[in-house]
């Protein structure tokens, strides 16, 4: 499989085989340090919106492979402030870097950046649209902690309406014969177009409000934050915020092998008492960003075939 | 036998035929032909065997661009574009919705990069009837009623 010069913009563009291949390379990256693999290469991190964790993860991945990193962490310090278009910025960055990771508040920005650039572009989040490296590290984590991706019962909990992470993960997991449980208050349920897609593909799913109704069936529970601002009615929010706060009281209602994931940062949806249990894998999940991003950098730069 | 022409004949130009009556003026609108000096005749509610009632637009000394033909396809998928040379129909183009729609429609997502930076829009057509498209940038799916022609 040849990923040289490929842009990583949307999870929708990756076949099952391609996803599995990326995960395989990530596995190799984890086993063996390659401190000189990207020796002569430069990564530009263009962050038009602050995201410390994602930026540090890209930076660390590049540096662990011997590469260098240039860029900016917020648009205030760049020529963006002077009104330069994204297109023009990319034309300039093309001369300075071999690969770009871009985070931008507008949807579709990463695609436009990739069109402007002759070098590979990795989308590190474009508004509410896509964040494909997050989805890939989520898959990598599930594969590691469950030993497989196929035939799993996956619960997705929290803000399923606006959460791009859960949308992308649903699309990606659909390759692997899953059963989905979408657990959210009515107002924040999975958008209809995603459910229609699942129906069309014949993938079983149910929508629930009550976690305890389905918790015993789950192999993986993916938790996301519910933001107060999302609720039209504050009373509604008060009603639900407690329901989706996971604590030790949940343990009698889940399988021994259930793994709990979260894209982080969390606020209070997972009590810290859960952290020490066998179920918590969210810190490991965050750490998995490194091998996955290393794999992607090496692949798009053509250093691994 | 020469058929009688409802509106005046043109020597060279374009005849857009088989328009649903109720969208004839919408086609005039999207074509942006108000500045043209040559003859333009617009007829609507004409009797038609195929369609019951139809509209027709005749524009002297103008040929349509690919974008213009595609725009017509979006709102009148059964239209025919006739190219007239020396009073004769020289070519007949059946309009068709392309697989990829470039430039001619606007993304309905205000947060899409194409609405914030000068960039040509691009949509892949998911379904032709009713029309359903997906923005190649922000990935928003638009149904027929959300589609705005530029
Ligand atoms: N010189 C002309 N000036 C103006 N209109 C013309 C001219 N020649 C043809 N037309 C019009 O162009 C359209 C197409 O002409 P054509 O002779 O191909 O008719 P047709 O056989 O009915 O075609 P169709 O099968 O597409 O309905 C008709 O509406 C006709 O009136
Ligand atoms: Mg006819
Ligand atoms: Zn768009």
CSV table of C-alpha atoms and ligand atoms in Angstrom, one decimal:
chain,number,residue,atom,x,y,z
A,1,UNK,CA,0.0,0.0,0.0
A,2,UNK,CA,1.5,3.3,-1.0
A,3,UNK,CA,0.6,6.3,1.1
A,4,UNK,CA,3.4,8.6,-0.1
A,5,UNK,CA,2.2,12.1,-0.6
A,6,UNK,CA,-1.3,11.2,0.5
A,7,UNK,CA,-3.4,13.8,2.3
A,8,UNK,CA,-5.1,12.6,5.5
A,9,UNK,CA,-8.2,14.7,5.5
A,10,UNK,CA,-11.3,12.6,6.2
A,11,UNK,CA,-11.9,9.2,7.7
A,12,UNK,CA,-14.5,8.7,5.0
A,13,UNK,CA,-11.8,8.3,2.5
A,14,UNK,CA,-10.1,5.3,4.1
A,15,UNK,CA,-11.0,1.7,3.2
A,16,UNK,CA,-11.0,-1.1,5.8
A,17,UNK,CA,-7.7,-2.4,4.3
A,18,UNK,CA,-6.1,1.0,4.5
A,19,UNK,CA,-7.2,1.6,8.1
A,20,UNK,CA,-5.8,-1.9,9.1
A,21,UNK,CA,-2.6,-1.1,7.4
A,22,UNK,CA,-2.1,2.2,9.2
A,23,UNK,CA,-2.8,0.4,12.5
A,24,UNK,CA,-0.3,-2.3,11.7
A,25,UNK,CA,2.4,0.4,11.0
A,26,UNK,CA,1.4,2.1,14.3
A,27,UNK,CA,2.0,-1.2,16.0
A,28,UNK,CA,5.5,-1.4,14.5
A,29,UNK,CA,6.2,2.2,15.6
A,30,UNK,CA,5.3,1.3,19.1
A,31,UNK,CA,7.6,-1.7,19.2
A,32,UNK,CA,10.7,-0.2,17.6
A,33,UNK,CA,12.0,3.3,18.0
A,34,UNK,CA,13.1,4.8,14.7
A,35,UNK,CA,15.1,7.8,15.9
A,36,UNK,CA,16.5,8.7,12.4
A,37,UNK,CA,13.7,7.7,10.1
A,38,UNK,CA,12.6,11.3,9.3
A,39,UNK,CA,16.0,12.9,9.9
A,40,UNK,CA,15.9,15.4,7.0
A,41,UNK,CA,12.2,16.2,7.2
A,42,UNK,CA,10.3,19.2,8.5
A,43,UNK,CA,6.7,19.2,9.8
A,44,UNK,CA,4.7,22.4,9.9
A,45,UNK,CA,2.1,22.6,12.6
A,46,UNK,CA,-0.4,25.3,11.7
A,47,UNK,CA,-2.8,25.7,14.6
A,48,UNK,CA,-5.4,28.4,13.8
A,49,UNK,CA,-7.2,27.4,17.0
A,50,UNK,CA,-5.4,26.3,20.1
A,51,UNK,CA,-5.3,22.6,20.8
A,52,UNK,CA,-2.3,21.9,23.0
A,53,UNK,CA,-2.6,18.2,23.3
A,54,UNK,CA,-3.0,17.5,19.5
A,55,UNK,CA,-0.2,19.9,18.7
A,56,UNK,CA,2.2,18.4,21.2
A,57,UNK,CA,1.4,14.9,20.1
A,58,UNK,CA,2.3,15.8,16.5
A,59,UNK,CA,5.4,17.6,17.6
A,60,UNK,CA,6.6,14.8,19.8
A,61,UNK,CA,5.9,12.2,17.1
A,62,UNK,CA,7.9,14.1,14.5
A,63,UNK,CA,10.8,14.7,16.9
A,64,UNK,CA,10.9,11.1,18.1
A,65,UNK,CA,11.5,10.1,14.5
A,66,UNK,CA,14.3,12.6,14.1
A,67,UNK,CA,12.4,15.3,12.2
A,68,UNK,CA,12.1,19.0,12.9
A,69,UNK,CA,9.0,21.0,13.6
A,70,UNK,CA,8.1,24.6,12.7
A,71,UNK,CA,4.7,26.4,12.9
A,72,UNK,CA,2.4,28.4,15.2
A,73,UNK,CA,0.2,27.6,18.0
A,74,UNK,CA,-2.4,30.3,17.6
A,75,UNK,CA,-3.2,32.6,14.7
A,76,UNK,CA,-2.5,35.7,16.7
A,77,UNK,CA,1.2,35.2,16.2
A,78,UNK,CA,1.1,34.5,12.4
A,79,UNK,CA,0.5,36.4,9.2
A,80,UNK,CA,-3.1,35.3,9.5
A,81,UNK,CA,-3.6,38.3,11.7
A,82,UNK,CA,-2.6,40.4,8.7
A,83,UNK,CA,-5.3,38.8,6.7
A,84,UNK,CA,-3.4,36.4,4.6
A,85,UNK,CA,-5.6,33.7,3.1
A,86,UNK,CA,-5.2,30.1,4.0
A,87,UNK,CA,-4.4,29.4,0.3
A,88,UNK,CA,-1.5,31.8,0.3
A,89,UNK,CA,-0.2,30.6,3.7
A,90,UNK,CA,-0.1,27.1,2.3
A,91,UNK,CA,1.8,28.2,-0.8
A,92,UNK,CA,4.4,29.8,1.5
A,93,UNK,CA,4.6,26.8,3.9
A,94,UNK,CA,5.1,24.6,0.9
A,95,UNK,CA,8.6,26.1,0.5
A,96,UNK,CA,9.5,25.5,4.2
A,97,UNK,CA,8.1,22.1,5.2
A,98,UNK,CA,7.7,18.6,3.9
A,99,UNK,CA,4.4,17.9,5.6
A,100,UNK,CA,1.8,20.0,7.3
A,101,UNK,CA,-0.6,19.3,10.2
A,102,UNK,CA,-3.4,21.8,10.3
A,103,UNK,CA,-6.1,22.7,12.9
A,104,UNK,CA,-8.6,25.3,11.7
A,105,UNK,CA,-12.0,26.4,13.0
A,106,UNK,CA,-13.6,26.4,9.6
A,107,UNK,CA,-15.0,23.1,8.1
A,108,UNK,CA,-13.3,22.1,4.8
A,109,UNK,CA,-10.2,24.2,5.6
A,110,UNK,CA,-7.9,21.1,5.6
A,111,UNK,CA,-9.1,20.1,2.1
A,112,UNK,CA,-8.5,23.5,0.8
A,113,UNK,CA,-5.0,23.6,2.4
A,114,UNK,CA,-4.3,20.2,0.8
A,115,UNK,CA,-5.3,21.6,-2.6
A,116,UNK,CA,-3.0,24.6,-2.2
A,117,UNK,CA,0.0,22.5,-1.1
A,118,UNK,CA,2.1,20.1,-3.2
A,119,UNK,CA,3.2,18.3,0.0
A,120,UNK,CA,1.0,16.0,2.1
A,121,UNK,CA,-1.4,17.7,4.6
A,122,UNK,CA,-2.8,16.0,7.7
A,123,UNK,CA,-6.1,17.3,9.1
A,124,UNK,CA,-5.7,17.9,12.9
A,125,UNK,CA,-9.3,19.1,13.1
A,126,UNK,CA,-11.4,21.3,10.8
A,127,UNK,CA,-14.2,22.9,12.8
A,128,UNK,CA,-17.0,20.4,13.5
A,129,UNK,CA,-16.1,18.3,10.5
A,130,UNK,CA,-13.2,15.8,10.8
A,131,UNK,CA,-10.3,14.9,13.0
A,132,UNK,CA,-9.1,11.6,11.3
A,133,UNK,CA,-6.0,11.0,13.4
A,134,UNK,CA,-8.2,11.0,16.6
A,135,UNK,CA,-10.4,8.3,14.9
A,136,UNK,CA,-7.4,6.3,14.0
A,137,UNK,CA,-5.9,6.4,17.5
A,138,UNK,CA,-9.4,5.4,18.8
A,139,UNK,CA,-9.4,2.3,16.5
A,140,UNK,CA,-5.8,1.5,17.5
A,141,UNK,CA,-6.8,1.6,21.1
A,142,UNK,CA,-9.8,-0.6,20.7
A,143,UNK,CA,-7.7,-3.1,18.7
A,144,UNK,CA,-5.1,-3.1,21.4
A,145,UNK,CA,-7.3,-3.4,24.5
A,146,UNK,CA,-9.9,-5.8,23.0
A,147,UNK,CA,-7.4,-7.7,20.8
A,148,UNK,CA,-9.7,-7.2,17.8
A,149,UNK,CA,-12.0,-4.8,16.0
A,150,UNK,CA,-14.6,-7.2,14.6
A,151,UNK,CA,-17.9,-8.0,16.2
A,152,UNK,CA,-17.8,-5.7,19.2
A,153,UNK,CA,-20.7,-4.2,21.1
A,154,UNK,CA,-19.9,-0.5,21.3
A,155,UNK,CA,-21.6,2.1,23.4
A,156,UNK,CA,-21.3,5.7,22.5
A,157,UNK,CA,-22.4,8.1,25.3
A,158,UNK,CA,-22.8,11.8,25.7
A,159,UNK,CA,-23.2,14.5,23.1
A,160,UNK,CA,-23.8,12.4,20.0
A,161,UNK,CA,-25.4,15.2,18.1
A,162,UNK,CA,-22.5,17.6,17.8
A,163,UNK,CA,-19.6,15.3,18.6
A,164,UNK,CA,-17.4,14.9,15.5
A,165,UNK,CA,-15.3,12.2,17.3
A,166,UNK,CA,-18.3,9.9,17.7
A,167,UNK,CA,-19.5,10.5,14.2
A,168,UNK,CA,-16.2,9.6,12.7
A,169,UNK,CA,-15.7,6.6,15.0
A,170,UNK,CA,-19.1,5.3,14.0
A,171,UNK,CA,-18.2,5.5,10.3
A,172,UNK,CA,-14.8,3.9,10.9
A,173,UNK,CA,-16.1,1.1,13.1
A,174,UNK,CA,-18.8,0.3,10.6
A,175,UNK,CA,-16.2,-1.7,8.6
A,176,UNK,CA,-15.9,-4.2,11.4
A,177,UNK,CA,-19.3,-5.7,12.0
A,178,UNK,CA,-20.2,-3.8,15.1
A,179,UNK,CA,-23.4,-3.5,17.2
A,180,UNK,CA,-23.9,0.1,18.3
A,181,UNK,CA,-25.7,1.5,21.4
A,182,UNK,CA,-26.2,5.3,21.1
A,183,UNK,CA,-26.8,6.5,24.7
A,184,UNK,CA,-27.8,10.2,25.0
A,185,UNK,CA,-30.7,12.4,25.9
A,186,UNK,CA,-33.2,12.8,23.1
A,187,UNK,CA,-31.9,16.3,22.2
A,188,UNK,CA,-28.4,15.1,21.8
A,189,UNK,CA,-28.9,11.8,19.9
A,190,UNK,CA,-27.0,10.7,16.8
A,191,UNK,CA,-28.0,12.7,13.7
A,192,UNK,CA,-30.5,11.0,11.4
A,193,UNK,CA,-28.2,10.8,8.4
A,194,UNK,CA,-25.8,8.6,10.4
A,195,UNK,CA,-28.5,6.3,11.6
A,196,UNK,CA,-29.9,6.1,8.0
A,197,UNK,CA,-26.5,5.1,6.8
A,198,UNK,CA,-26.3,2.3,9.4
A,199,UNK,CA,-29.7,1.0,8.5
A,200,UNK,CA,-28.7,1.0,4.8
A,201,UNK,CA,-25.6,-1.0,5.7
A,202,UNK,CA,-27.6,-3.4,7.9
A,203,UNK,CA,-25.6,-2.6,11.0
A,204,UNK,CA,-27.6,-3.2,14.2
A,205,UNK,CA,-27.9,-0.3,16.6
A,206,UNK,CA,-30.2,1.0,19.3
A,207,UNK,CA,-30.7,4.5,20.7
A,208,UNK,CA,-31.1,4.7,24.5
A,209,UNK,CA,-31.4,7.4,27.2
A,210,UNK,CA,-30.5,5.1,30.0
A,211,UNK,CA,-27.0,3.7,30.2
A,212,UNK,CA,-27.9,1.0,32.7
A,213,UNK,CA,-30.4,-0.5,30.2
A,214,UNK,CA,-27.6,-1.6,27.9
A,215,UNK,CA,-24.4,-1.4,30.0
A,216,UNK,CA,-24.2,-5.2,30.6
A,217,UNK,CA,-23.9,-5.8,26.9
A,218,UNK,CA,-21.0,-3.5,26.1
A,219,UNK,CA,-17.4,-4.4,25.2
A,220,UNK,CA,-16.4,-0.8,24.8
A,221,UNK,CA,-18.0,2.4,26.2
A,222,UNK,CA,-16.9,5.6,24.5
A,223,UNK,CA,-17.7,8.6,26.7
A,224,UNK,CA,-17.9,12.2,25.5
A,225,UNK,CA,-18.5,15.4,27.3
A,226,UNK,CA,-22.0,16.9,27.4
A,227,UNK,CA,-21.8,20.7,27.2
A,228,UNK,CA,-24.3,22.8,29.1
A,229,UNK,CA,-24.4,25.3,26.2
A,230,UNK,CA,-25.8,22.6,23.9
A,231,UNK,CA,-29.1,22.3,25.8
A,232,UNK,CA,-31.9,24.6,24.7
A,233,UNK,CA,-33.4,24.3,28.3
A,234,UNK,CA,-31.1,24.4,31.4
A,235,UNK,CA,-33.6,22.3,33.3
A,236,UNK,CA,-33.0,19.5,30.7
A,237,UNK,CA,-29.3,19.8,31.3
A,238,UNK,CA,-29.7,19.4,35.1
A,239,UNK,CA,-31.8,16.4,34.5
A,240,UNK,CA,-29.2,14.6,32.4
A,241,UNK,CA,-25.8,15.7,33.7
A,242,UNK,CA,-26.0,13.3,36.7
A,243,UNK,CA,-27.2,10.4,34.6
A,244,UNK,CA,-24.1,10.3,32.5
A,245,UNK,CA,-21.6,10.8,35.3
A,246,UNK,CA,-19.8,7.4,35.6
A,247,UNK,CA,-18.6,6.4,39.0
A,248,UNK,CA,-18.0,3.2,41.0
A,249,UNK,CA,-21.7,2.6,41.2
A,250,UNK,CA,-21.6,1.5,37.5
A,251,UNK,CA,-19.3,-1.4,38.1
A,252,UNK,CA,-21.9,-4.0,39.1
A,253,UNK,CA,-23.7,-3.2,35.9
A,254,UNK,CA,-20.9,-3.9,33.4
A,255,UNK,CA,-18.9,-6.8,32.0
A,256,UNK,CA,-15.6,-7.5,33.6
A,257,UNK,CA,-13.9,-6.8,30.3
A,258,UNK,CA,-15.6,-3.6,29.5
A,259,UNK,CA,-13.1,-0.8,28.4
A,260,UNK,CA,-14.0,2.8,29.0
A,261,UNK,CA,-12.7,5.3,26.5
A,262,UNK,CA,-12.8,9.2,26.4
A,263,UNK,CA,-11.1,11.5,23.9
A,264,UNK,CA,-10.2,13.9,26.8
A,265,UNK,CA,-10.2,16.4,28.3
A,266,UNK,CA,-12.9,15.3,30.6
A,267,UNK,CA,-14.8,17.5,33.0
A,268,UNK,CA,-16.7,15.4,35.4
A,269,UNK,CA,-18.4,12.8,33.2
A,270,UNK,CA,-16.0,10.1,34.5
A,271,UNK,CA,-15.2,10.1,38.2
A,272,UNK,CA,-11.5,9.8,39.0
A,273,UNK,CA,-12.2,6.7,41.1
A,274,UNK,CA,-12.7,4.9,37.8
A,275,UNK,CA,-9.2,5.7,36.7
A,276,UNK,CA,-7.6,3.0,38.8
A,277,UNK,CA,-10.0,0.3,37.6
A,278,UNK,CA,-9.2,-2.3,34.9
A,279,UNK,CA,-11.9,-0.5,32.8
A,280,UNK,CA,-10.2,2.8,32.3
A,281,UNK,CA,-8.2,3.1,29.1
A,282,UNK,CA,-8.5,6.8,28.3
A,283,UNK,CA,-4.9,7.7,29.3
A,284,UNK,CA,-3.5,4.9,27.3
A,285,UNK,CA,-5.8,6.1,24.5
A,286,UNK,CA,-4.2,9.5,24.6
A,287,UNK,CA,-0.8,8.0,24.5
A,288,UNK,CA,-1.7,6.0,21.4
A,289,UNK,CA,-1.7,9.3,19.5
A,290,UNK,CA,2.0,9.0,19.3
A,291,UNK,CA,2.5,5.7,17.5
A,292,UNK,CA,-0.5,6.5,15.2
A,293,UNK,CA,0.8,9.9,14.2
A,294,UNK,CA,4.3,8.5,13.8
A,295,UNK,CA,3.0,5.9,11.4
A,296,UNK,CA,1.1,8.5,9.4
A,297,UNK,CA,4.1,10.9,9.2
A,298,UNK,CA,6.4,8.1,8.0
A,299,UNK,CA,3.8,6.8,5.5
A,300,UNK,CA,2.9,10.1,3.9
A,301,UNK,CA,6.6,11.0,3.7
A,302,UNK,CA,7.2,7.8,1.9
A,303,UNK,CA,9.7,6.5,4.5
A,304,UNK,CA,7.6,3.3,5.1
A,305,UNK,CA,5.9,1.5,2.3
B,1,UNK,CA,-43.1,21.4,-43.9
B,2,UNK,CA,-41.5,24.2,-41.9
B,3,UNK,CA,-43.0,24.5,-38.5
B,4,UNK,CA,-44.4,27.8,-37.4
B,5,UNK,CA,-42.4,29.5,-34.7
B,6,UNK,CA,-44.3,30.9,-31.8
B,7,UNK,CA,-41.7,33.6,-31.2
B,8,UNK,CA,-39.3,35.2,-33.7
B,9,UNK,CA,-36.7,33.2,-35.4
B,10,UNK,CA,-33.0,33.8,-34.7
B,11,UNK,CA,-30.1,33.5,-37.1
B,12,UNK,CA,-27.5,32.4,-34.6
B,13,UNK,CA,-27.8,31.7,-31.0
B,14,UNK,CA,-29.3,29.3,-28.4
B,15,UNK,CA,-32.8,28.0,-27.9
B,16,UNK,CA,-33.5,26.5,-24.5
B,17,UNK,CA,-36.5,24.2,-24.9
B,18,UNK,CA,-38.7,21.9,-22.8
B,19,UNK,CA,-38.6,24.0,-19.6
B,20,UNK,CA,-41.3,23.4,-17.1
B,21,UNK,CA,-43.5,26.6,-17.4
B,22,UNK,CA,-43.2,27.6,-13.8
B,23,UNK,CA,-39.4,27.7,-13.8
B,24,UNK,CA,-38.9,29.5,-17.1
B,25,UNK,CA,-38.2,32.8,-15.4
B,26,UNK,CA,-36.0,31.2,-12.9
B,27,UNK,CA,-33.8,30.0,-15.7
B,28,UNK,CA,-33.7,33.5,-17.1
B,29,UNK,CA,-32.5,34.6,-13.7
B,30,UNK,CA,-29.7,32.2,-13.3
B,31,UNK,CA,-28.4,32.8,-16.8
B,32,UNK,CA,-27.6,36.5,-16.1
B,33,UNK,CA,-28.5,37.6,-19.6
B,34,UNK,CA,-30.0,41.0,-18.8
B,35,UNK,CA,-27.0,42.8,-20.3
B,36,UNK,CA,-27.2,41.1,-23.7
B,37,UNK,CA,-27.9,43.4,-26.7
B,38,UNK,CA,-29.3,40.7,-29.1
B,39,UNK,CA,-32.8,39.4,-29.2
B,40,UNK,CA,-34.0,37.5,-26.2
B,41,UNK,CA,-37.5,36.0,-26.3
B,42,UNK,CA,-39.0,34.2,-23.4
B,43,UNK,CA,-42.3,32.3,-23.8
B,44,UNK,CA,-44.1,30.3,-21.3
B,45,UNK,CA,-47.3,28.4,-20.9
B,46,UNK,CA,-46.9,27.1,-24.4
B,47,UNK,CA,-48.8,24.0,-25.4
B,48,UNK,CA,-46.5,20.9,-25.5
B,49,UNK,CA,-47.4,17.3,-26.4
B,50,UNK,CA,-44.7,15.9,-24.1
B,51,UNK,CA,-45.1,18.3,-21.1
B,52,UNK,CA,-48.6,19.7,-21.2
B,53,UNK,CA,-47.2,23.2,-20.8
B,54,UNK,CA,-43.7,24.4,-21.4
B,55,UNK,CA,-41.4,27.4,-21.5
B,56,UNK,CA,-38.8,28.3,-24.1
B,57,UNK,CA,-36.0,30.8,-24.1
B,58,UNK,CA,-34.3,32.1,-27.3
B,59,UNK,CA,-31.1,34.1,-27.1
B,60,UNK,CA,-29.5,35.6,-30.1
B,61,UNK,CA,-25.8,35.5,-30.7
B,62,UNK,CA,-25.0,33.6,-27.5
B,63,UNK,CA,-23.7,30.2,-26.8
B,64,UNK,CA,-23.9,28.7,-23.3
B,65,UNK,CA,-20.9,27.8,-21.2
B,66,UNK,CA,-20.6,24.4,-19.6
B,67,UNK,CA,-21.4,26.0,-16.2
B,68,UNK,CA,-24.6,27.6,-17.6
B,69,UNK,CA,-25.8,24.3,-19.1
B,70,UNK,CA,-25.1,22.6,-15.8
B,71,UNK,CA,-27.0,25.3,-13.9
B,72,UNK,CA,-30.0,24.7,-16.2
B,73,UNK,CA,-29.7,20.9,-15.5
B,74,UNK,CA,-30.0,21.5,-11.8
B,75,UNK,CA,-33.4,23.2,-12.0
B,76,UNK,CA,-34.7,21.8,-15.3
B,77,UNK,CA,-33.3,18.3,-15.8
B,78,UNK,CA,-35.4,17.7,-18.9
B,79,UNK,CA,-34.4,20.8,-20.8
B,80,UNK,CA,-33.0,20.7,-24.3
B,81,UNK,CA,-30.4,23.3,-25.5
B,82,UNK,CA,-30.5,23.8,-29.2
B,83,UNK,CA,-27.6,25.6,-30.9
B,84,UNK,CA,-28.8,27.6,-33.9
B,85,UNK,CA,-26.6,28.4,-36.8
B,86,UNK,CA,-28.0,30.1,-39.9
B,87,UNK,CA,-31.6,29.6,-38.8
B,88,UNK,CA,-31.0,25.8,-38.5
B,89,UNK,CA,-30.7,23.6,-35.4
B,90,UNK,CA,-27.1,22.7,-35.7
B,91,UNK,CA,-26.7,20.8,-32.4
B,92,UNK,CA,-29.0,19.5,-29.7
B,93,UNK,CA,-27.7,19.1,-26.1
B,94,UNK,CA,-29.7,17.2,-23.6
B,95,UNK,CA,-28.8,18.8,-20.3
B,96,UNK,CA,-27.5,16.5,-17.5
B,97,UNK,CA,-26.6,16.9,-13.9
B,98,UNK,CA,-22.8,16.2,-13.7
B,99,UNK,CA,-21.3,13.8,-11.1
B,100,UNK,CA,-19.3,16.6,-9.7
B,101,UNK,CA,-20.8,20.0,-9.5
B,102,UNK,CA,-18.2,22.7,-9.6
B,103,UNK,CA,-18.6,26.4,-8.8
B,104,UNK,CA,-22.3,26.9,-9.6
B,105,UNK,CA,-23.9,26.2,-6.2
B,106,UNK,CA,-23.2,27.6,-2.8
B,107,UNK,CA,-22.6,25.5,0.4
B,108,UNK,CA,-25.4,26.0,2.9
B,109,UNK,CA,-22.9,25.7,5.8
B,110,UNK,CA,-21.9,29.2,6.9
B,111,UNK,CA,-18.9,27.7,8.7
B,112,UNK,CA,-17.6,26.1,5.4
B,113,UNK,CA,-14.3,27.4,4.2
B,114,UNK,CA,-15.9,28.1,0.8
B,115,UNK,CA,-18.1,30.7,2.4
B,116,UNK,CA,-15.2,32.4,4.1
B,117,UNK,CA,-12.3,32.3,1.7
B,118,UNK,CA,-12.4,32.8,-2.0
B,119,UNK,CA,-12.6,29.2,-3.2
B,120,UNK,CA,-14.5,27.5,-6.0
B,121,UNK,CA,-17.2,25.3,-4.5
B,122,UNK,CA,-17.3,21.6,-5.3
B,123,UNK,CA,-20.0,19.0,-4.6
B,124,UNK,CA,-20.3,15.4,-5.4
B,125,UNK,CA,-23.8,14.3,-6.5
B,126,UNK,CA,-25.2,11.6,-4.2
B,127,UNK,CA,-28.7,11.5,-5.8
B,128,UNK,CA,-30.1,13.1,-8.9
B,129,UNK,CA,-33.8,13.0,-8.3
B,130,UNK,CA,-34.4,14.6,-5.9
B,131,UNK,CA,-31.1,16.2,-6.0
B,132,UNK,CA,-28.8,15.5,-3.0
B,133,UNK,CA,-25.2,16.7,-2.9
B,134,UNK,CA,-22.2,16.6,-0.6
B,135,UNK,CA,-19.8,19.5,-0.2
B,136,UNK,CA,-16.3,18.2,-1.0
B,137,UNK,CA,-14.8,20.6,1.6
B,138,UNK,CA,-17.0,20.6,4.7
B,139,UNK,CA,-18.8,17.3,3.8
B,140,UNK,CA,-22.2,18.8,4.6
B,141,UNK,CA,-25.0,17.0,2.8
B,142,UNK,CA,-27.5,19.3,1.1
B,143,UNK,CA,-31.0,18.3,-0.1
B,144,UNK,CA,-32.7,20.0,-3.0
B,145,UNK,CA,-34.4,22.6,-0.9
B,146,UNK,CA,-31.1,23.8,0.6
B,147,UNK,CA,-29.4,24.3,-2.7
B,148,UNK,CA,-28.7,27.8,-3.8
B,149,UNK,CA,-27.4,28.5,-7.3
B,150,UNK,CA,-24.7,31.1,-7.5
C,1,LIG,N1,-34.0,29.7,-36.2
C,1,LIG,C1,-34.6,29.5,-35.1
C,1,LIG,N2,-35.0,30.5,-34.3
C,1,LIG,C2,-35.6,30.4,-33.2
C,1,LIG,N3,-36.1,29.2,-32.7
C,1,LIG,C3,-35.8,28.1,-33.4
C,1,LIG,C4,-35.1,28.2,-34.6
C,1,LIG,N4,-35.0,26.9,-35.1
C,1,LIG,C5,-35.6,26.1,-34.3
C,1,LIG,N5,-36.1,26.8,-33.2
C,1,LIG,C6,-36.8,26.2,-32.0
C,1,LIG,O1,-35.9,25.4,-31.4
C,1,LIG,C7,-36.5,24.2,-30.9
C,1,LIG,C8,-35.9,23.0,-31.4
C,1,LIG,O2,-36.2,22.9,-32.8
C,1,LIG,P1,-36.4,21.5,-33.6
C,1,LIG,O3,-36.6,21.9,-35.0
C,1,LIG,O4,-35.2,20.7,-33.3
C,1,LIG,O5,-37.7,21.1,-32.9
C,1,LIG,P2,-38.2,19.6,-32.4
C,1,LIG,O6,-38.0,18.6,-33.6
C,1,LIG,O7,-39.5,19.7,-31.8
C,1,LIG,O8,-37.1,19.3,-31.3
C,1,LIG,P3,-37.3,18.4,-30.0
C,1,LIG,O9,-37.3,17.0,-30.4
C,1,LIG,O10,-36.1,18.8,-29.2
C,1,LIG,O11,-38.6,18.9,-29.3
C,1,LIG,C9,-38.0,24.4,-31.2
C,1,LIG,O12,-38.7,25.0,-30.1
C,1,LIG,C10,-38.0,25.4,-32.4
C,1,LIG,O13,-39.1,26.2,-32.4
C,2,LIG,MG1,-40.4,19.9,-29.9
C,3,LIG,ZN1,-19.2,23.2,2.5
